[in-house]
PDB file of C-alpha atoms in Angstrom:
ATOM      1  CA  MET A   1     104.424 102.355 152.698  1.00  0.00           C
ATOM      2  CA  VAL A   2     104.458 105.168 150.136  1.00  0.00           C
ATOM      3  CA  VAL A   3     108.186 104.700 149.567  1.00  0.00           C
ATOM      4  CA  LEU A   4     107.668 100.998 148.911  1.00  0.00           C
ATOM      5  CA  SER A   5     104.934 101.576 146.321  1.00  0.00           C
ATOM      6  CA  VAL A   6     106.924 104.337 144.570  1.00  0.00           C
ATOM      7  CA  SER A   7     110.077 102.220 144.471  1.00  0.00           C
ATOM      8  CA  SER A   8     108.184  99.198 143.108  1.00  0.00           C
ATOM      9  CA  THR A   9     106.623 101.398 140.417  1.00  0.00           C
ATOM     10  CA  LEU A  10     110.054 102.732 139.457  1.00  0.00           C
ATOM     11  CA  LEU A  11     111.431  99.190 139.364  1.00  0.00           C
ATOM     12  CA  VAL A  12     108.632  98.069 137.027  1.00  0.00           C
ATOM     13  CA  LEU A  13     109.255 101.077 134.767  1.00  0.00           C
ATOM     14  CA  ALA A  14     113.003 100.382 134.692  1.00  0.00           C
ATOM     15  CA  VAL A  15     112.460  96.725 133.795  1.00  0.00           C
ATOM     16  CA  GLY A  16     110.015  97.791 131.059  1.00  0.00           C
ATOM     17  CA  TRP A  17     112.536 100.229 129.591  1.00  0.00           C
ATOM     18  CA  ILE A  18     115.282  97.620 129.630  1.00  0.00           C
ATOM     19  CA  HIS A  19     112.986  95.120 127.900  1.00  0.00           C
ATOM     20  CA  GLN A  20     112.038  97.712 125.263  1.00  0.00           C
ATOM     21  CA  SER A  21     115.695  98.577 124.653  1.00  0.00           C
ATOM     22  CA  PHE A  22     116.506  94.895 124.036  1.00  0.00           C
ATOM     23  CA  ARG A  23     113.615  94.613 121.577  1.00  0.00           C
ATOM     24  CA  LEU A  24     114.695  97.808 119.821  1.00  0.00           C
ATOM     25  CA  ALA A  25     118.287  96.532 119.583  1.00  0.00           C
ATOM     26  CA  THR A  26     117.041  93.310 117.957  1.00  0.00           C
ATOM     27  CA  VAL A  27     114.929  95.251 115.459  1.00  0.00           C
ATOM     28  CA  MET A  28     117.855  97.533 114.619  1.00  0.00           C
ATOM     29  CA  ARG A  29     120.180  94.535 114.107  1.00  0.00           C
ATOM     30  CA  ASN A  30     117.650  93.002 111.698  1.00  0.00           C
ATOM     31  CA  HIS A  31     117.348  96.295 109.793  1.00  0.00           C
ATOM     32  CA  GLU A  32     121.132  96.548 109.573  1.00  0.00           C
ATOM     33  CA  ARG A  33     121.419  92.982 108.239  1.00  0.00           C
ATOM     34  CA  ASN A  34     118.728  93.690 105.637  1.00  0.00           C
ATOM     35  CA  HIS A  35     120.406  96.955 104.638  1.00  0.00           C
ATOM     36  CA  GLN A  36     123.823  95.298 104.225  1.00  0.00           C
ATOM     37  CA  SER A  37     122.295  92.502 102.163  1.00  0.00           C
ATOM     38  CA  LEU A  38     120.532  95.035  99.916  1.00  0.00           C
ATOM     39  CA  LEU A  39     123.799  96.931  99.423  1.00  0.00           C
ATOM     40  CA  ARG A  40     125.673  93.761  98.456  1.00  0.00           C
ATOM     41  CA  LEU A  41     122.838  92.699  96.124  1.00  0.00           C
ATOM     42  CA  SER A  42     122.637  96.078  94.393  1.00  0.00           C
ATOM     43  CA  ARG A  43     126.394  96.263  93.849  1.00  0.00           C
ATOM     44  CA  GLN A  44     126.625  92.712  92.464  1.00  0.00           C
ATOM     45  CA  PHE A  45     123.491  93.032  90.278  1.00  0.00           C
ATOM     46  CA  ARG A  46     124.786  96.274  88.742  1.00  0.00           C
ATOM     47  CA  ASP A  47     128.281  94.859  88.139  1.00  0.00           C
ATOM     48  CA  ASP A  48     126.882  91.699  86.516  1.00  0.00           C
ATOM     49  CA  ALA A  49     124.609  93.742  84.253  1.00  0.00           C
ATOM     50  CA  HIS A  50     127.435  96.061  83.180  1.00  0.00           C
ATOM     51  CA  LEU A  51     129.762  93.164  82.311  1.00  0.00           C
ATOM     52  CA  ALA A  52     127.167  90.904  80.625  1.00  0.00           C
ATOM     53  CA  THR A  53     126.807  90.539  76.868  1.00  0.00           C
ATOM     54  CA  SER A  54     123.032  90.013  77.114  1.00  0.00           C
ATOM     55  CA  VAL A  55     120.216  89.443  79.587  1.00  0.00           C
ATOM     56  CA  SER A  56     117.095  87.294  79.460  1.00  0.00           C
ATOM     57  CA  PRO A  57     114.205  86.757  81.872  1.00  0.00           C
ATOM     58  CA  ASN A  58     113.596  83.373  83.460  1.00  0.00           C
ATOM     59  CA  ASP A  59     110.798  81.947  85.604  1.00  0.00           C
ATOM     60  CA  ALA A  60     111.727  83.650  88.872  1.00  0.00           C
ATOM     61  CA  GLY A  61     114.380  86.197  87.912  1.00  0.00           C
ATOM     62  CA  VAL A  62     116.941  86.998  85.235  1.00  0.00           C
ATOM     63  CA  ASP A  63     119.923  85.409  83.494  1.00  0.00           C
ATOM     64  CA  PHE A  64     122.988  87.476  82.601  1.00  0.00           C
ATOM     65  CA  LEU A  65     124.932  85.871  79.754  1.00  0.00           C
ATOM     66  CA  PHE A  66     128.694  86.243  79.363  1.00  0.00           C
ATOM     67  CA  ASP A  67     131.071  84.656  76.857  1.00  0.00           C
ATOM     68  CA  ASP A  68     131.247  81.296  78.617  1.00  0.00           C
ATOM     69  CA  LEU A  69     129.237  81.929  81.806  1.00  0.00           C
ATOM     70  CA  THR A  70     125.634  82.404  82.839  1.00  0.00           C
ATOM     71  CA  ILE A  71     124.737  84.211  86.045  1.00  0.00           C
ATOM     72  CA  ARG A  72     121.211  83.510  87.242  1.00  0.00           C
ATOM     73  CA  TYR A  73     119.358  85.579  89.813  1.00  0.00           C
ATOM     74  CA  ARG A  74     116.303  83.863  91.269  1.00  0.00           C
ATOM     75  CA  VAL A  75     114.093  84.224  94.320  1.00  0.00           C
ATOM     76  CA  ASP A  76     114.006  81.446  96.897  1.00  0.00           C
ATOM     77  CA  GLY A  77     111.720  82.364  99.797  1.00  0.00           C
ATOM     78  CA  ASN A  78     113.162  85.451 101.486  1.00  0.00           C
ATOM     79  CA  ALA A  79     116.462  85.233  99.649  1.00  0.00           C
ATOM     80  CA  VAL A  80     117.833  86.106  96.234  1.00  0.00           C
ATOM     81  CA  ILE A  81     120.147  83.364  94.978  1.00  0.00           C
ATOM     82  CA  ARG A  82     122.921  84.282  92.522  1.00  0.00           C
ATOM     83  CA  SER A  83     124.343  81.209  90.811  1.00  0.00           C
ATOM     84  CA  LEU A  84     127.251  81.104  88.400  1.00  0.00           C
ATOM     85  CA  ARG A  85     127.218  78.399  85.719  1.00  0.00           C
ATOM     86  CA  LYS A  86     129.382  77.441  82.790  1.00  0.00           C
ATOM     87  CA  THR A  87     127.427  77.866  79.564  1.00  0.00           C
ATOM     88  CA  THR A  88     128.596  74.484  78.283  1.00  0.00           C
ATOM     89  CA  ALA A  89     127.460  72.582  81.404  1.00  0.00           C
ATOM     90  CA  GLU A  90     124.624  72.999  83.863  1.00  0.00           C
ATOM     91  CA  ASP A  91     126.908  72.496  86.863  1.00  0.00           C
ATOM     92  CA  VAL A  92     126.839  75.377  89.327  1.00  0.00           C
ATOM     93  CA  VAL A  93     130.344  76.792  89.724  1.00  0.00           C
ATOM     94  CA  GLY A  94     129.482  79.300  92.457  1.00  0.00           C
ATOM     95  CA  ARG A  95     126.504  80.384  94.514  1.00  0.00           C
ATOM     96  CA  GLU A  96     125.763  83.415  96.658  1.00  0.00           C
ATOM     97  CA  SER A  97     122.689  84.147  98.755  1.00  0.00           C
ATOM     98  CA  TYR A  98     121.286  87.538  99.732  1.00  0.00           C
ATOM     99  CA  GLN A  99     118.918  87.151 102.682  1.00  0.00           C
ATOM    100  CA  LEU A 100     116.174  89.802 102.729  1.00  0.00           C
ATOM    101  CA  ALA A 101     113.564  90.811 105.280  1.00  0.00           C
ATOM    102  CA  THR A 102     110.550  88.522 105.591  1.00  0.00           C
ATOM    103  CA  ASN A 103     108.195  91.164 104.213  1.00  0.00           C
ATOM    104  CA  SER A 104     110.282  91.974 101.102  1.00  0.00           C
ATOM    105  CA  ARG A 105     108.781  91.689  97.626  1.00  0.00           C
ATOM    106  CA  LEU A 106     110.952  91.579  94.502  1.00  0.00           C
ATOM    107  CA  ARG A 107     110.513  92.427  90.853  1.00  0.00           C
ATOM    108  CA  PHE A 108     112.907  91.865  87.955  1.00  0.00           C
ATOM    109  CA  ASP A 109     112.385  93.797  84.703  1.00  0.00           C
ATOM    110  CA  VAL A 110     114.252  93.142  81.476  1.00  0.00           C
ATOM    111  CA  ASP A 111     114.045  95.576  78.585  1.00  0.00           C
ATOM    112  CA  SER A 112     116.155  93.775  75.998  1.00  0.00           C
ATOM    113  CA  THR A 113     115.478  96.299  73.221  1.00  0.00           C
ATOM    114  CA  ALA A 114     116.966  99.196  75.212  1.00  0.00           C
ATOM    115  CA  GLY A 115     119.425  96.965  77.079  1.00  0.00           C
ATOM    116  CA  TRP A 116     118.297  97.585  80.647  1.00  0.00           C
ATOM    117  CA  ALA A 117     117.888  95.238  83.611  1.00  0.00           C
ATOM    118  CA  THR A 118     116.009  96.388  86.702  1.00  0.00           C
ATOM    119  CA  LEU A 119     115.672  94.963  90.193  1.00  0.00           C
ATOM    120  CA  ALA A 120     113.160  96.495  92.607  1.00  0.00           C
ATOM    121  CA  VAL A 121     112.682  95.481  96.240  1.00  0.00           C
ATOM    122  CA  ARG A 122     109.704  96.723  98.209  1.00  0.00           C
ATOM    123  CA  ARG A 123     108.380  96.194 101.688  1.00  0.00           C
ATOM    124  CA  ALA A 124     104.991  94.518 101.715  1.00  0.00           C
ATOM    125  CA  ALA A 125     102.196  95.715 103.933  1.00  0.00           C
ATOM    126  CA  PRO A 126     100.943  93.264 106.544  1.00  0.00           C
ATOM    127  CA  THR A 127      98.269  91.041 105.042  1.00  0.00           C
ATOM    128  CA  THR A 128      94.723  91.861 106.046  1.00  0.00           C
ATOM    129  CA  GLU A 129      91.410  90.594 104.718  1.00  0.00           C
ATOM    130  CA  ARG A 130      90.980  93.849 102.818  1.00  0.00           C
ATOM    131  CA  ASN A 131      94.278  93.779 100.893  1.00  0.00           C
ATOM    132  CA  ALA A 132      94.684  89.989 100.550  1.00  0.00           C
ATOM    133  CA  ASP A 133      92.484  89.839  97.446  1.00  0.00           C
ATOM    134  CA  GLU A 134      93.980  93.018  95.934  1.00  0.00           C
ATOM    135  CA  SER A 135      97.597  91.823  96.196  1.00  0.00           C
ATOM    136  CA  ASN A 136      96.908  88.701  94.126  1.00  0.00           C
ATOM    137  CA  ALA A 137      95.250  90.619  91.297  1.00  0.00           C
ATOM    138  CA  PRO A 138      97.512  91.217  88.264  1.00  0.00           C
ATOM    139  CA  SER A 139      98.430  94.801  87.519  1.00  0.00           C
ATOM    140  CA  ALA A 140      96.588  96.217  84.497  1.00  0.00           C
ATOM    141  CA  ASN A 141      99.397  98.529  83.418  1.00  0.00           C
ATOM    142  CA  ALA A 142     102.652  96.598  83.576  1.00  0.00           C
ATOM    143  CA  PRO A 143     105.504  98.871  82.435  1.00  0.00           C
ATOM    144  CA  ASN A 144     107.631  96.221  80.691  1.00  0.00           C
ATOM    145  CA  ILE A 145     106.699  93.193  78.648  1.00  0.00           C
ATOM    146  CA  ASN A 146     109.315  91.008  80.326  1.00  0.00           C
ATOM    147  CA  SER A 147     108.690  91.984  83.935  1.00  0.00           C
ATOM    148  CA  GLN A 148     108.784  89.182  86.466  1.00  0.00           C
ATOM    149  CA  ASN A 149     106.303  89.742  89.300  1.00  0.00           C
ATOM    150  CA  ILE A 150     107.561  87.730  92.204  1.00  0.00           C
ATOM    151  CA  GLU A 151     105.905  87.024  95.539  1.00  0.00           C
ATOM    152  CA  GLY A 152     103.085  89.546  95.362  1.00  0.00           C
ATOM    153  CA  PHE A 153     105.001  92.612  94.162  1.00  0.00           C
ATOM    154  CA  ASP A 154     102.394  95.302  93.577  1.00  0.00           C
ATOM    155  CA  GLU A 155     103.413  98.281  91.425  1.00  0.00           C
ATOM    156  CA  GLN A 156     100.515 100.418  92.702  1.00  0.00           C
ATOM    157  CA  SER A 157     101.241  99.742  96.361  1.00  0.00           C
ATOM    158  CA  ALA A 158     101.960 102.598  98.738  1.00  0.00           C
ATOM    159  CA  THR A 159     104.564 100.556 100.606  1.00  0.00           C
ATOM    160  CA  PRO A 160     108.095 101.960 100.642  1.00  0.00           C
ATOM    161  CA  THR A 161     110.661 100.934  98.057  1.00  0.00           C
ATOM    162  CA  ASP A 162     113.811  99.609  99.718  1.00  0.00           C
ATOM    163  CA  LEU A 163     115.907  99.270  96.565  1.00  0.00           C
ATOM    164  CA  THR A 164     115.708  99.976  92.845  1.00  0.00           C
ATOM    165  CA  VAL A 165     118.652  99.147  90.592  1.00  0.00           C
ATOM    166  CA  ARG A 166     118.456  99.922  86.875  1.00  0.00           C
ATOM    167  CA  ALA A 167     121.605  98.972  85.004  1.00  0.00           C
ATOM    168  CA  ALA A 168     122.669  99.135  81.365  1.00  0.00           C
ATOM    169  CA  VAL A 169     123.522  95.662  80.107  1.00  0.00           C
ATOM    170  CA  GLY A 170     127.017  95.498  78.608  1.00  0.00           C
ATOM    171  CA  ARG A 171     127.984  99.046  79.560  1.00  0.00           C
ATOM    172  CA  TRP A 172     131.516  98.213  80.723  1.00  0.00           C
ATOM    173  CA  ARG A 173     131.990  95.578  78.046  1.00  0.00           C
ATOM    174  CA  ASN A 174     131.315  98.187  75.336  1.00  0.00           C
ATOM    175  CA  GLU A 175     133.839 100.590  76.889  1.00  0.00           C
ATOM    176  CA  GLN A 176     136.473  97.843  77.106  1.00  0.00           C
ATOM    177  CA  THR A 177     136.092  96.837  73.448  1.00  0.00           C
ATOM    178  CA  GLN A 178     136.660 100.412  72.214  1.00  0.00           C
ATOM    179  CA  GLY A 179     140.274 100.237  73.329  1.00  0.00           C
ATOM    180  CA  PRO A 180     142.425 102.755  75.183  1.00  0.00           C
ATOM    181  CA  GLU A 181     143.505 104.707  72.080  1.00  0.00           C
ATOM    182  CA  SER A 182     139.942 105.792  71.259  1.00  0.00           C
ATOM    183  CA  ALA A 183     139.410 106.940  74.850  1.00  0.00           C
ATOM    184  CA  THR A 184     142.544 109.121  74.824  1.00  0.00           C
ATOM    185  CA  GLU A 185     141.640 110.647  71.464  1.00  0.00           C
ATOM    186  CA  GLU A 186     138.240 111.673  72.806  1.00  0.00           C
ATOM    187  CA  ALA A 187     139.818 113.168  75.926  1.00  0.00           C
ATOM    188  CA  GLN A 188     142.089 115.486  73.909  1.00  0.00           C
ATOM    189  CA  PRO A 189     140.610 118.879  72.948  1.00  0.00           C
TER     190      PRO A 189
END
């Protein structure tokens, strides 16, 4: 009788551990997907900023302007949509989506005087009655005039920051226009 009760207890514990390991594997897969999406987004956002001639804020994100192209970053639910358009027409030439975690909050900042574009992604705390009213209140000390607060991004929040990308607009374009001869002259002692 004792052997039967001990073996049934061990069986229940083993099934519980197996169930927990499946749940943990699912959580880890979701974290990995979110991490990969954040890496792709950061790389593309930085490259677009470095190659752009100028940047301007829009309703839900930013527009990077090139010679004959406009690249728009905007938030659509839990995803950041990057769309490529010809400047002469409003037809979308290309589109890419970066799926983020369900509790992600985004913020785009554009400092056009200094030539910087910033993307910040934070994890939001679970909504409770206590913080529901606080998260909808506007921040009193916004750091940039052209910041785009999207989906409850709270600058004063203690939630972890998943990603911050601050890129100089036109950085690579300025280096390309100097020409190779000026770069070699600077390299010589």
